[in-house]
Structures are given as C-alpha cells and as structure tokens.
XYZ file of C-alpha atoms in Angstrom:
607
model
C 0.227 -0.439 -0.400
C 0.813 3.730 -0.843
C 0.915 6.040 1.953
C -1.248 8.550 1.273
C -0.197 12.481 3.618
C -2.819 15.274 3.874
C -0.346 17.992 5.153
C -2.244 20.245 6.903
C -1.270 24.057 8.895
C -0.098 24.088 12.651
C -0.547 28.295 13.379
C 0.323 26.273 17.425
C -0.209 24.236 19.460
C -3.931 23.948 19.812
C -4.521 24.001 16.199
C -2.284 21.933 15.334
C -3.646 19.001 17.162
C -6.845 20.009 16.678
C -5.968 18.915 12.749
C -4.763 15.834 13.563
C -8.246 14.723 15.509
C -9.740 16.520 12.272
C -7.504 13.608 9.506
C -4.939 15.087 8.849
C -1.300 13.133 8.650
C 0.874 15.164 9.617
C 0.904 18.972 9.987
C 3.324 22.438 9.779
C 4.230 24.383 12.247
C 7.425 27.308 13.050
C 9.021 27.421 14.674
C 10.859 30.358 17.288
C 12.782 32.128 14.325
C 13.888 32.180 11.018
C 9.560 30.838 9.568
C 7.997 32.200 6.307
C 5.232 32.893 8.961
C 6.970 34.530 11.659
C 3.206 35.935 13.279
C 3.674 31.789 13.729
C 6.288 30.935 15.826
C 6.583 28.918 18.297
C 9.418 27.310 20.916
C 10.894 24.546 21.120
C 8.847 22.961 24.243
C 5.841 23.595 22.147
C 6.518 21.921 19.697
C 7.495 19.145 21.475
C 4.548 18.996 22.379
C 3.070 18.661 19.582
C 4.858 15.831 18.154
C 4.053 14.021 21.270
C 0.806 14.403 20.003
C 1.101 13.950 16.964
C 3.126 10.990 16.751
C 0.772 8.265 19.253
C -1.523 8.958 16.097
C 1.846 7.767 13.088
C 0.928 11.147 12.186
C 3.726 13.449 11.644
C 5.500 17.568 12.360
C 7.383 19.587 9.952
C 9.079 22.258 11.506
C 9.326 25.537 8.441
C 12.777 26.589 8.956
C 12.269 28.667 5.511
C 12.976 32.204 5.188
C 17.258 33.209 3.457
C 19.150 33.485 5.973
C 21.597 36.182 6.786
C 25.637 35.454 7.632
C 25.155 36.157 11.215
C 22.090 33.634 11.240
C 23.183 30.570 10.297
C 25.179 29.408 13.644
C 21.853 30.004 14.729
C 19.576 28.441 12.530
C 21.507 25.290 12.369
C 21.893 25.251 16.251
C 17.621 25.637 16.355
C 17.778 22.159 13.311
C 19.379 19.920 16.334
C 17.006 21.142 18.896
C 14.638 20.377 16.497
C 16.044 16.878 15.903
C 16.096 16.206 19.975
C 12.140 16.972 19.970
C 11.983 14.986 17.564
C 10.493 16.658 15.025
C 10.232 14.145 11.411
C 11.336 16.879 8.807
C 12.609 20.798 8.213
C 11.722 22.433 5.222
C 14.417 24.445 4.565
C 14.618 27.429 1.936
C 18.250 29.046 2.255
C 20.609 26.068 -0.054
C 24.024 28.135 2.471
C 22.446 25.360 5.283
C 23.404 22.385 2.860
C 26.963 23.357 3.134
C 26.240 22.913 7.313
C 26.493 20.363 9.403
C 22.648 19.264 9.972
C 21.309 16.511 11.870
C 19.976 13.293 10.137
C 16.480 14.245 9.116
C 14.754 14.553 6.344
C 14.760 17.913 4.638
C 11.929 19.053 2.053
C 12.724 21.397 -0.383
C 10.186 24.976 0.350
C 8.205 25.960 -2.165
C 9.841 29.178 -1.766
C 13.146 27.108 -4.059
C 11.051 27.892 -7.072
C 10.248 23.800 -7.439
C 8.813 24.069 -11.123
C 11.027 21.890 -13.635
C 12.152 18.002 -13.011
C 15.448 19.171 -13.812
C 15.695 22.168 -10.531
C 14.067 19.128 -9.173
C 16.574 16.487 -10.516
C 19.408 19.090 -8.451
C 17.764 19.289 -5.430
C 16.864 15.034 -5.288
C 20.593 14.773 -6.222
C 21.564 17.001 -2.944
C 20.178 15.521 -0.428
C 16.535 16.576 -0.434
C 13.833 14.154 0.582
C 11.134 16.116 -0.616
C 10.393 18.476 -2.459
C 7.218 21.604 -2.419
C 5.333 21.632 -5.991
C 5.141 24.780 -7.284
C 1.185 25.768 -6.813
C 1.624 27.184 -10.444
C 1.789 23.556 -12.660
C -0.057 21.329 -14.261
C -0.769 17.426 -13.877
C 0.462 16.954 -16.720
C 3.946 19.257 -15.508
C 3.529 16.881 -12.866
C 3.917 13.735 -14.195
C 6.826 15.201 -16.276
C 8.505 14.968 -12.468
C 7.275 12.260 -11.700
C 8.959 10.049 -14.942
C 12.361 12.133 -13.969
C 12.538 11.824 -10.526
C 11.954 9.246 -7.964
C 11.532 12.296 -5.151
C 8.541 12.656 -2.717
C 6.147 15.455 -4.247
C 4.148 17.463 -1.685
C 0.907 19.506 -4.127
C -0.533 22.129 -2.233
C -4.145 21.566 -2.822
C -6.186 24.212 -0.658
C -5.925 28.115 0.144
C -4.712 31.091 -0.461
C -2.486 32.028 -3.464
C 0.590 33.887 -3.743
C 0.370 35.871 -7.066
C 3.625 35.377 -7.929
C 5.831 32.164 -8.418
C 6.906 31.443 -4.767
C 10.253 32.610 -3.806
C 10.707 34.733 -6.680
C 8.634 38.782 -5.360
C 10.358 41.233 -4.241
C 7.421 43.458 -4.152
C 6.678 43.692 -0.751
C 10.360 44.398 0.371
C 10.742 46.914 -2.532
C 7.566 48.717 -0.817
C 8.077 48.216 2.658
C 11.426 46.704 2.956
C 9.272 43.439 4.041
C 9.978 40.601 2.605
C 8.464 37.715 2.344
C 11.799 35.517 1.729
C 11.827 36.546 4.869
C 9.061 36.159 6.769
C 7.775 39.437 7.048
C 5.317 39.678 3.955
C 3.111 42.914 3.304
C 0.766 41.794 1.126
C 0.692 44.030 -1.552
C -0.630 41.378 -3.815
C -3.960 42.027 -1.913
C -3.711 45.950 -2.722
C -5.932 48.372 -4.867
C -4.136 49.614 -8.093
C -5.162 51.671 -11.366
C -3.890 50.322 -14.261
C -2.516 52.879 -16.167
C -1.315 52.732 -20.774
C 1.452 54.177 -22.324
C -0.006 57.744 -23.127
C -0.753 57.953 -18.844
C -4.888 56.449 -20.060
C -6.707 55.186 -17.148
C -7.945 51.719 -18.462
C -9.131 50.141 -15.053
C -9.532 52.357 -11.113
C -9.629 51.006 -8.184
C -9.063 46.638 -8.605
C -7.498 44.129 -6.897
C -5.658 42.968 -9.766
C -3.096 41.211 -8.619
C -5.062 39.560 -5.868
C -6.091 36.047 -6.438
C -9.240 33.866 -5.363
C -7.905 31.256 -3.248
C -7.174 27.149 -4.510
C -9.117 24.616 -4.678
C -8.251 21.125 -6.517
C -10.325 18.746 -4.764
C -11.476 17.427 -7.362
C -8.709 16.850 -8.890
C -7.129 14.040 -6.060
C -7.690 10.558 -8.016
C -5.646 12.851 -10.795
C -3.059 14.438 -8.808
C -2.473 10.840 -7.138
C -2.011 8.620 -10.910
C 0.056 11.920 -11.286
C 2.615 11.205 -8.731
C 1.874 12.964 -5.518
C 1.829 11.300 -2.238
C 1.249 14.822 0.280
C -1.765 16.864 -0.744
C -0.956 20.417 1.448
C -3.218 22.545 2.820
C -2.322 26.504 3.798
C -3.360 28.535 6.416
C -0.906 29.024 9.737
C -2.395 32.820 9.861
C -5.721 31.258 9.299
C -8.376 30.087 12.335
C -8.216 27.753 14.305
C -11.785 26.896 12.568
C -10.801 27.110 8.997
C -8.141 24.460 10.232
C -10.763 22.340 11.570
C -13.785 22.269 8.830
C -10.286 22.168 5.401
C -8.760 19.811 7.298
C -11.737 17.161 7.332
C -13.338 18.667 3.429
C -10.812 17.083 2.546
C -10.344 14.462 4.921
C -13.784 12.471 3.099
C -12.217 13.155 -0.271
C -9.107 11.544 0.198
C -11.018 8.401 2.554
C -13.561 8.507 -0.608
C -10.581 8.027 -2.818
C -9.416 5.668 -1.230
C -12.765 3.616 -1.114
C -12.221 3.499 -4.928
C -7.845 3.341 -5.440
C -7.637 -0.032 -3.040
C -3.571 0.873 -3.272
C -3.493 3.610 -0.799
C -4.051 4.506 2.506
C -4.148 7.207 4.579
C 0.048 7.769 6.112
C -0.714 7.589 9.584
C -3.329 5.519 12.307
C -7.462 6.210 13.145
C -10.370 7.111 11.774
C -12.385 10.468 12.371
C -15.281 10.463 13.060
C -17.016 14.334 12.454
C -20.244 16.484 14.019
C -20.449 18.427 11.467
C -20.260 18.949 7.963
C -17.671 20.102 6.610
C -17.796 22.709 3.870
C -15.030 25.192 2.395
C -17.443 27.773 1.868
C -17.900 28.137 5.093
C -14.513 29.091 6.499
C -12.249 32.208 4.746
C -12.408 31.882 1.081
C -11.986 34.624 -1.697
C -14.066 32.663 -3.827
C -12.154 28.922 -5.917
C -9.624 27.762 -9.235
C -8.707 25.184 -9.519
C -5.484 27.633 -10.847
C -3.957 25.944 -13.855
C -3.879 22.581 -12.815
C -5.857 21.755 -16.301
C -3.570 23.126 -17.897
C -5.979 25.850 -19.460
C -5.522 29.840 -18.664
C -7.845 30.474 -16.337
C -9.377 34.149 -15.292
C -8.333 33.519 -11.373
C -8.403 36.943 -9.779
C -10.365 38.260 -6.986
C -10.686 41.983 -8.663
C -13.493 43.704 -6.337
C -12.125 42.600 -2.663
C -9.399 40.702 -1.568
C -11.483 39.209 2.017
C -13.607 36.351 2.219
C -16.818 36.526 0.805
C -17.946 33.193 2.458
C -20.697 31.285 0.531
C -23.048 31.972 -2.326
C -26.323 33.185 -0.521
C -28.883 34.026 -3.256
C -29.875 37.771 -4.548
C -31.894 40.562 -3.178
C -35.245 40.023 -3.940
C -36.479 42.289 -1.729
C -35.583 45.677 0.576
C -37.575 47.110 2.884
C -36.224 50.273 5.982
C -35.674 47.631 8.204
C -35.107 44.689 6.464
C -34.802 42.584 3.250
C -35.260 39.251 2.128
C -33.276 36.981 -0.567
C -34.412 34.278 -2.859
C -32.990 31.122 -2.044
C -33.252 28.298 1.042
C -30.764 28.658 2.736
C -31.101 29.308 6.508
C -29.770 33.034 8.274
C -29.368 32.806 11.411
C -28.926 35.829 13.940
C -25.714 36.091 14.214
C -24.908 35.088 11.044
C -22.213 38.213 8.550
C -23.442 39.026 5.361
C -21.849 41.245 2.750
C -22.011 42.173 -0.885
C -20.238 43.922 -3.311
C -21.758 47.372 -4.017
C -22.126 49.187 -7.636
C -20.168 52.808 -6.266
C -19.205 50.911 -2.349
C -16.974 48.251 -3.235
C -17.675 46.173 -0.362
C -19.747 45.971 2.096
C -21.266 43.544 5.009
C -23.233 43.734 8.114
C -24.262 40.834 11.067
C -27.865 39.918 11.242
C -29.269 40.986 13.566
C -33.367 38.813 13.998
C -34.886 36.415 10.874
C -38.791 35.983 11.035
C -40.410 34.466 8.170
C -37.664 34.428 5.868
C -37.396 38.867 6.799
C -33.029 39.496 7.391
C -32.991 41.961 9.706
C -29.488 43.791 9.849
C -28.062 45.264 13.219
C -27.669 48.481 11.154
C -29.252 50.431 7.955
C -27.925 48.888 4.875
C -27.636 50.439 1.236
C -28.242 46.933 -0.601
C -30.479 46.900 -4.339
C -32.097 45.259 -5.280
C -30.735 41.104 -7.510
C -27.434 42.219 -4.600
C -26.150 38.876 -4.481
C -25.308 37.946 -1.055
C -22.476 35.823 0.871
C -22.576 34.600 4.594
C -18.770 35.266 5.265
C -19.536 33.909 8.810
C -22.496 31.403 9.489
C -22.253 31.755 13.261
C -24.351 28.088 13.871
C -21.422 26.222 11.922
C -19.023 28.368 13.955
C -20.678 27.277 17.246
C -20.164 23.462 15.714
C -16.696 23.494 15.570
C -16.040 25.858 18.353
C -16.990 22.373 20.042
C -16.889 18.646 19.948
C -16.718 18.686 16.097
C -14.613 15.602 16.036
C -12.772 12.840 17.148
C -10.690 10.656 16.603
C -9.699 6.773 16.937
C -7.087 4.120 16.904
C -8.654 0.965 17.095
C -8.019 -1.255 19.744
C -8.518 -5.698 20.758
C -8.673 -6.188 24.543
C -8.297 -9.986 24.905
C -9.309 -11.814 28.272
C -7.958 -14.742 30.370
C -7.320 -16.084 32.956
C -4.951 -17.169 35.175
C -2.959 -19.333 39.002
C -3.211 -16.118 40.325
C -5.664 -14.150 38.737
C -6.546 -12.757 35.231
C -4.060 -11.304 31.899
C -5.358 -8.965 29.827
C -3.620 -8.384 26.693
C -4.470 -5.728 24.154
C -3.878 -5.089 20.782
C -4.001 -1.506 18.350
C -4.703 -1.667 15.185
C -0.764 -0.548 13.958
C -0.286 -5.005 15.685
C 1.638 -3.328 18.633
C 0.693 -4.777 21.198
C 1.515 -5.312 25.338
C 0.223 -7.424 28.658
C -0.576 -6.894 32.376
C -0.956 -10.198 34.726
C -3.041 -9.022 38.053
C -3.286 -10.399 40.520
C -7.017 -10.745 42.439
C -10.360 -13.270 44.532
C -11.340 -14.452 41.452
C -15.257 -14.550 42.007
C -17.425 -17.300 40.505
C -20.825 -15.679 37.842
C -23.532 -16.242 38.960
C -25.010 -15.138 35.258
C -21.537 -16.071 32.592
C -23.204 -14.072 30.036
C -24.355 -10.806 32.411
C -20.363 -10.553 33.850
C -19.025 -11.328 30.733
C -21.379 -8.248 29.492
C -20.202 -5.796 32.290
C -16.325 -6.678 31.437
C -17.070 -6.096 27.952
C -18.200 -2.501 28.489
C -16.319 -1.269 31.068
C -13.121 -2.015 29.204
C -14.630 -0.120 26.398
C -14.762 3.308 28.621
C -11.755 4.346 26.397
C -12.988 8.208 26.589
C -10.017 10.524 27.769
C -8.085 8.418 25.665
C -6.730 8.198 21.916
C -7.914 4.395 21.901
C -11.886 2.997 20.909
C -13.078 -0.284 21.407
C -12.792 -2.858 18.474
C -13.268 -6.025 20.614
C -12.811 -7.768 23.240
C -11.736 -11.419 23.856
C -13.126 -13.615 26.086
C -13.556 -17.337 26.178
C -16.911 -18.747 26.279
C -16.474 -20.442 29.613
C -14.694 -17.544 31.381
C -16.295 -17.822 34.069
C -16.266 -15.208 36.701
C -17.281 -11.622 37.773
C -14.490 -8.555 38.067
C -15.634 -5.557 39.827
C -16.111 -2.442 37.622
C -12.960 -0.714 39.516
C -10.113 -3.830 39.151
C -11.793 -3.402 35.321
C -10.721 -0.071 35.707
C -7.955 -0.460 36.682
C -7.008 -3.218 34.505
C -8.039 -0.616 31.404
C -6.255 1.608 33.078
C -3.415 0.238 33.429
C -2.592 -1.905 30.310
C -3.270 0.831 28.413
C -0.846 3.163 29.463
C 1.385 0.463 28.771
C -0.469 0.412 25.396
C 1.142 4.133 24.707
C 4.103 4.154 26.174
C 5.047 1.480 23.156
C 3.458 3.105 20.317
C 6.047 6.183 21.381
C 8.490 4.213 22.476
C 8.605 2.434 19.450
C 8.112 5.377 16.988
C 11.557 6.855 15.463
C 11.287 9.807 13.212
C 13.153 9.049 10.796
C 16.814 9.587 9.271
C 18.112 10.946 6.829
C 20.959 10.186 4.935
C 22.204 13.111 2.400
C 24.891 11.303 0.377
C 26.843 13.863 -2.016
C 25.681 13.111 -5.462
C 26.141 14.239 -8.492
C 23.858 16.974 -9.593
C 23.639 19.242 -11.839
C 22.011 22.477 -11.811
C 19.780 23.758 -14.442
C 21.661 27.176 -15.721
C 25.341 28.478 -15.418
C 24.542 31.371 -13.906
C 21.918 33.176 -10.957
C 21.717 36.219 -9.741
C 19.017 37.680 -6.826
C 16.579 35.614 -7.670
C 18.753 32.409 -6.913
C 17.955 34.487 -3.021
C 21.591 34.130 -2.363
C 22.201 36.043 0.692
C 24.748 34.091 2.667
C 28.469 33.472 2.028
C 27.161 29.566 2.393
C 24.656 29.877 0.136
C 27.555 31.196 -2.219
C 29.757 27.831 -1.518
C 26.591 25.380 -2.556
C 26.304 26.950 -5.567
C 29.755 27.104 -6.785
C 29.892 23.425 -5.521
C 28.173 23.250 -8.561
C 29.668 24.745 -10.615
C 27.434 27.712 -10.496
C 28.426 31.778 -11.227
C 26.787 34.319 -8.272
C 26.260 37.387 -10.124
C 24.146 39.448 -8.105
C 23.514 38.614 -4.068
C 19.981 38.317 -3.064
C 17.662 41.128 -3.649
C 16.845 42.197 -0.269
C 21.193 43.197 0.477
C 20.601 45.296 -3.190
C 19.915 48.898 -2.207
C 18.950 50.242 -5.779
C 15.533 48.546 -7.435
C 14.728 50.863 -10.467
C 14.089 48.213 -13.428
C 14.289 45.368 -11.292
C 11.871 42.574 -11.758
C 9.943 42.240 -8.494
C 7.402 39.214 -10.135
C 6.976 37.008 -12.416
C 2.540 35.414 -12.563
C 0.967 33.135 -14.376
C -1.904 35.410 -13.886
C -2.149 37.372 -16.385
C -4.115 41.039 -16.291
C -4.939 40.892 -20.175
C -7.208 37.528 -19.634
C -8.997 39.092 -17.149
C -10.048 41.999 -19.222
C -10.592 39.520 -22.246
C -7.670 41.092 -24.256
C -5.313 38.111 -24.530
C -4.364 38.588 -28.502
C -3.935 34.487 -28.343
C -5.305 32.551 -26.098
C -9.054 34.735 -27.118
C -8.132 36.055 -30.281
C -8.876 39.293 -28.829
C -8.759 42.213 -31.217
C -8.875 45.177 -28.916
C -5.499 46.869 -27.929
C -4.055 48.499 -24.717
C -1.774 50.675 -25.212
C 1.580 48.930 -24.239
C 4.127 49.195 -22.062
C 1.320 49.011 -19.148
C 1.435 50.438 -16.675
C 0.868 49.526 -12.171
C -0.111 52.936 -10.328
C -1.267 52.317 -6.272
C -0.938 54.965 -4.400
C 3.249 55.776 -3.944
C 4.056 54.026 -6.836
C 4.136 52.853 -10.199
C 5.445 49.690 -11.900
C 5.976 48.567 -15.329
C 3.870 45.690 -16.304
C 5.867 42.995 -19.616
C 4.001 40.358 -21.060
C 5.642 37.556 -22.808
C 3.480 35.889 -24.149
C 5.842 33.275 -25.291
C 6.399 31.349 -21.755
C 2.144 33.088 -21.105
C 3.634 35.066 -17.934
C 3.161 38.070 -16.843
C 6.201 40.073 -14.748
C 6.071 43.130 -12.497
C 9.380 45.787 -12.578
C 10.310 48.153 -10.812
C 9.467 51.260 -12.815
C 12.741 52.624 -13.479
C-alpha cells in the first residue's frame, strides 16, 4: 500500500492538535524564528508537545526554517535544527541552500515551495543534493507534475487548498521593494492584495481601483485522483495564519474526500493511524475564501483574480429580491440565522458587510441600516451556527484496539493490540469470583474495558473464552484497563522513531550556469553551495541590495490582459491596450511586461 499524506497547517500547538483530530496525517509548524510566517512562531517545548501528540496517531510534525538567512543567522539556524531534532520532529522545510553546506541533524529535508520547484531539472538537482521531498510550485499542471514524476524519484508534495501568491513563490520582491518587509524573510506585507490603477503607455486610466493582483483561493478537491495518478503523495493545505475553525473544517473536508478516493483506489492508504468521526458537515465555503479556483492544474488559461475584494466572501446565498427600510429578503432556501455575517459587493462602495440582528419569516433584519440594491448577490462570510458547531467536540479520532482477557493461577491476564500491530499485556492478582450469570458478567467486562473516553483509542473487540465464568468488579476492570492502556501508549511512543535521513553527495547538475538575485543567495554558505556545482553567482539576494530601480519584482501566470478578455492568442481579442502598461498604487508605479511565449506576466519596478 502507498501511504498518502494529508498535510495541514499549525499556527500553534492547539491548531496542530485540532488538525490531527480532524484527520491530518501530518502538520507543519513554525519554530521561534526563521519561518516564512513570522507571526506563527512556537518554542521548542511547544513543538515537542505537538510532536508527542502527533506520534501517538503515527502522524508527523514538520517544522519550517524556510526563510533566506543572512551570514550572522546561519549558526543559529543550525543550532535550531539540532534542537528540533532532539524534540523529535520528522523533517525540516528549508529554503536557504546555505544550510546544505552546514552540519545539519540527520533529518529529512523538504525543499520549500520558496525554492521555486517548477521544472524536472530543478527538482532533479534538489533530489541529487540530498532533499527527500519537494513542495511543488502551485502553478504546475497535471502534465507537468507527471513529467517531474517520470524524471525523479523524490517525494512530491502539492498544495491543494488555500491562499495563492500571485507570484511564483520565492520569486516575489514587491513587498520588500515597497516596505522593506520581505516575503523571503517571513514578513510579506501582501501588496498583491492592494488596490491598483491600470494605465496605458500614454497615462490614460484603463481600470481604476481594482485588486488587479489579488487571486482567488485554491481548491483542488475535485482533482485528488488525478494528482495521485500524477505521483503526488502529500496533499497540503495552506493556512498557518488562518483561524482554528478554518483548520478544522478544511482538514475534515479533505479527509473525507481522500477517504472516498481510497475506497475506489485500493493501492492507497492514509499515512497515519485511526479513524475520525465528524460531528459536523465540512464545507469549504463556510470558512475563509475569496472564491475558489483550480488555477492551472488542467493546463488551460484561467481568469483567477478576485478583482473586487481581497477579503473573504464566504458562501453565496442568493440575490436580494425585496428591500425595506428595516429588512430585506433574498431568493434562497438557505437558512440565515441571528448572528450571521453577510456581505455583498456594492457597485460604488465596494465590499460591504453587516451582522444579522434577527430573522423572521424570511425577512432579514440587519444590525444597522444598509444600502443594498435590488438584485445584489449576498454572501455569508460568517455562519454563526456552523462556527458554534466547530467550537465544541467537532470530531473524534480514535485508534482501534482489541482486548483479550484470560484467567491465570492468581488472577487474570489482559492483552491489548492496536490496529498497527502494537501489543502488550499485564497480569493482575485478584480474587476470582465465580459469576452467577456468565453472559451478564462478560457483558460487564466488555462494557468496562470499552470505557476509553479520555484516551486516543476506541474498542474494536473484546475476546473472552465462552467458558470464562468469573465476575470482575468494575473498579478492578477499570484499573486493569487503565494500566494496560498506559503501557500501550508508551509502547507506541517508544517504538516510533522519526526517519533519519542520509544525504549522500551525489553528482548534481544545476539547470543554469549563472544565477542572479532570483536565486535568493543571502549568505556565504549559499554562495559556496552554488559554486560547488559550477554555478556562477552574479548577484546577491534582493534583500541585500539598495537600488531597486528597474528590477523585476514578480513573475506570475496570472495575466491582466486575459482577465479582461484582451489576450490576442487565447481569446483572439482585437481590442488592444497601448503598451507598456503601468500599475499604480498610492505611492508607486510599476511596469508590466507580457511574455506571451512563456504565457507569463512580469512586473518591474519603475526606472
């Protein structure tokens, strides 16, 4: 069987535990520093707590050290890696190639999506230099992933859900150029979510006040079988800065989808133990989303921008069909409740929102007067009842176990085995009391041994000989159960060992002879790494430069011309804008170049 991993985000320990309890096979979490989400930092003891919890379920915990590093930070980053190794983590996710020159612990290394993993040649290079896994660029098509699988043997991890960076990851310098906050350093200011004007070469305004670089969110739930067939073995959910209910809902949603796929594809199994029961119906539209896109997975060009808002829209409810001074109605059978948050796009005012004060007879009474034109589409971006469901006992994940009870000379022997084949037993000296009613006594035994509420286990079976004819008091059974379960938990932890990695120094060939600032080389160790493979380093990292005039800030497969129906190749558009086009925010102007041969859009800082 091929183990398939559902990988969920963990902002902190509580989020990580919630992800595992909602079906994640692995979680990724940031340490106290050097993570690409600086606002999601955790201490070593906190990570060790999550590791122990995860390992009970045979789930894994990966830690991000995925920023680029300056010279003075390399030593601390290596020390951090060793501390994480001692804490029992299962892998490190890294971006900076300088770490490959250092004495790292024998942990598997995953190449962050920030290392721009978009071609078979680049990924083969990473494989040959010692990486065990690559996190694929979100822009890849199924055919491109298949080609990578054919030409490499490295593990392939693929984003399937969550926010999309408009630029190829690791290749965006816009935030740093504007604010000094670098995405490659974990502090992106997200200028892609800002509002822009689009100007033509003559300075005429073509589009005013639109989120021209803000993308919808990714949702590849319909493509899980295709991605499996293409060679992906880890399915990743974005969201280390999202709230805990997002983590619960989206993890549960993909757990159900993957389990449904496994029923039809018998070659695959979940990569961790236990089964999860959900006390709610997962729905990706009920938590943060800007509308969904499958991006370019099918290989065709898409309109992927969320032009009107960078905020969450939630689920579409319907259109306004009646407006009164104190209420309005919508043409939908969906239930709206007191406390729900509703939003809509006003043609002049942009995105607007309001809380629902009460609902009576289909009439929605907002908490304040609102201006909603007839026919406006209404969305619910906060479902009060759904959020309440998620806040209490929304899932139960258990590992199946079987007890076997036998008589011995001085009392009883209890054996227990879990679904992974781990087993233990314990012998208890106690008075043997003949049962007045054998069937009733055995039912009592099964009932008490099955009381596993505060453990990670659930009862699959209790094996007792039909001739077993003793009554065992509840207090004795409870103590027997408690002791043998504690031994089983300890065995599960003792025999679990994070995979140790060997990193042989293979003959590797980098796909380019020269690299500039797009290689993100910010320290001497990284420079030595590339030079070791015969690569000439022509520029230091963008973050170490001071003159950004004319610099390429972003490369994206999102195309503004295509978004507005003006692509001369894919849409046979006859209307043309006078180029070069310019993007303009409140302070800065940027030049756009359309590379139609590669079907990408490039954004440059103004000269």
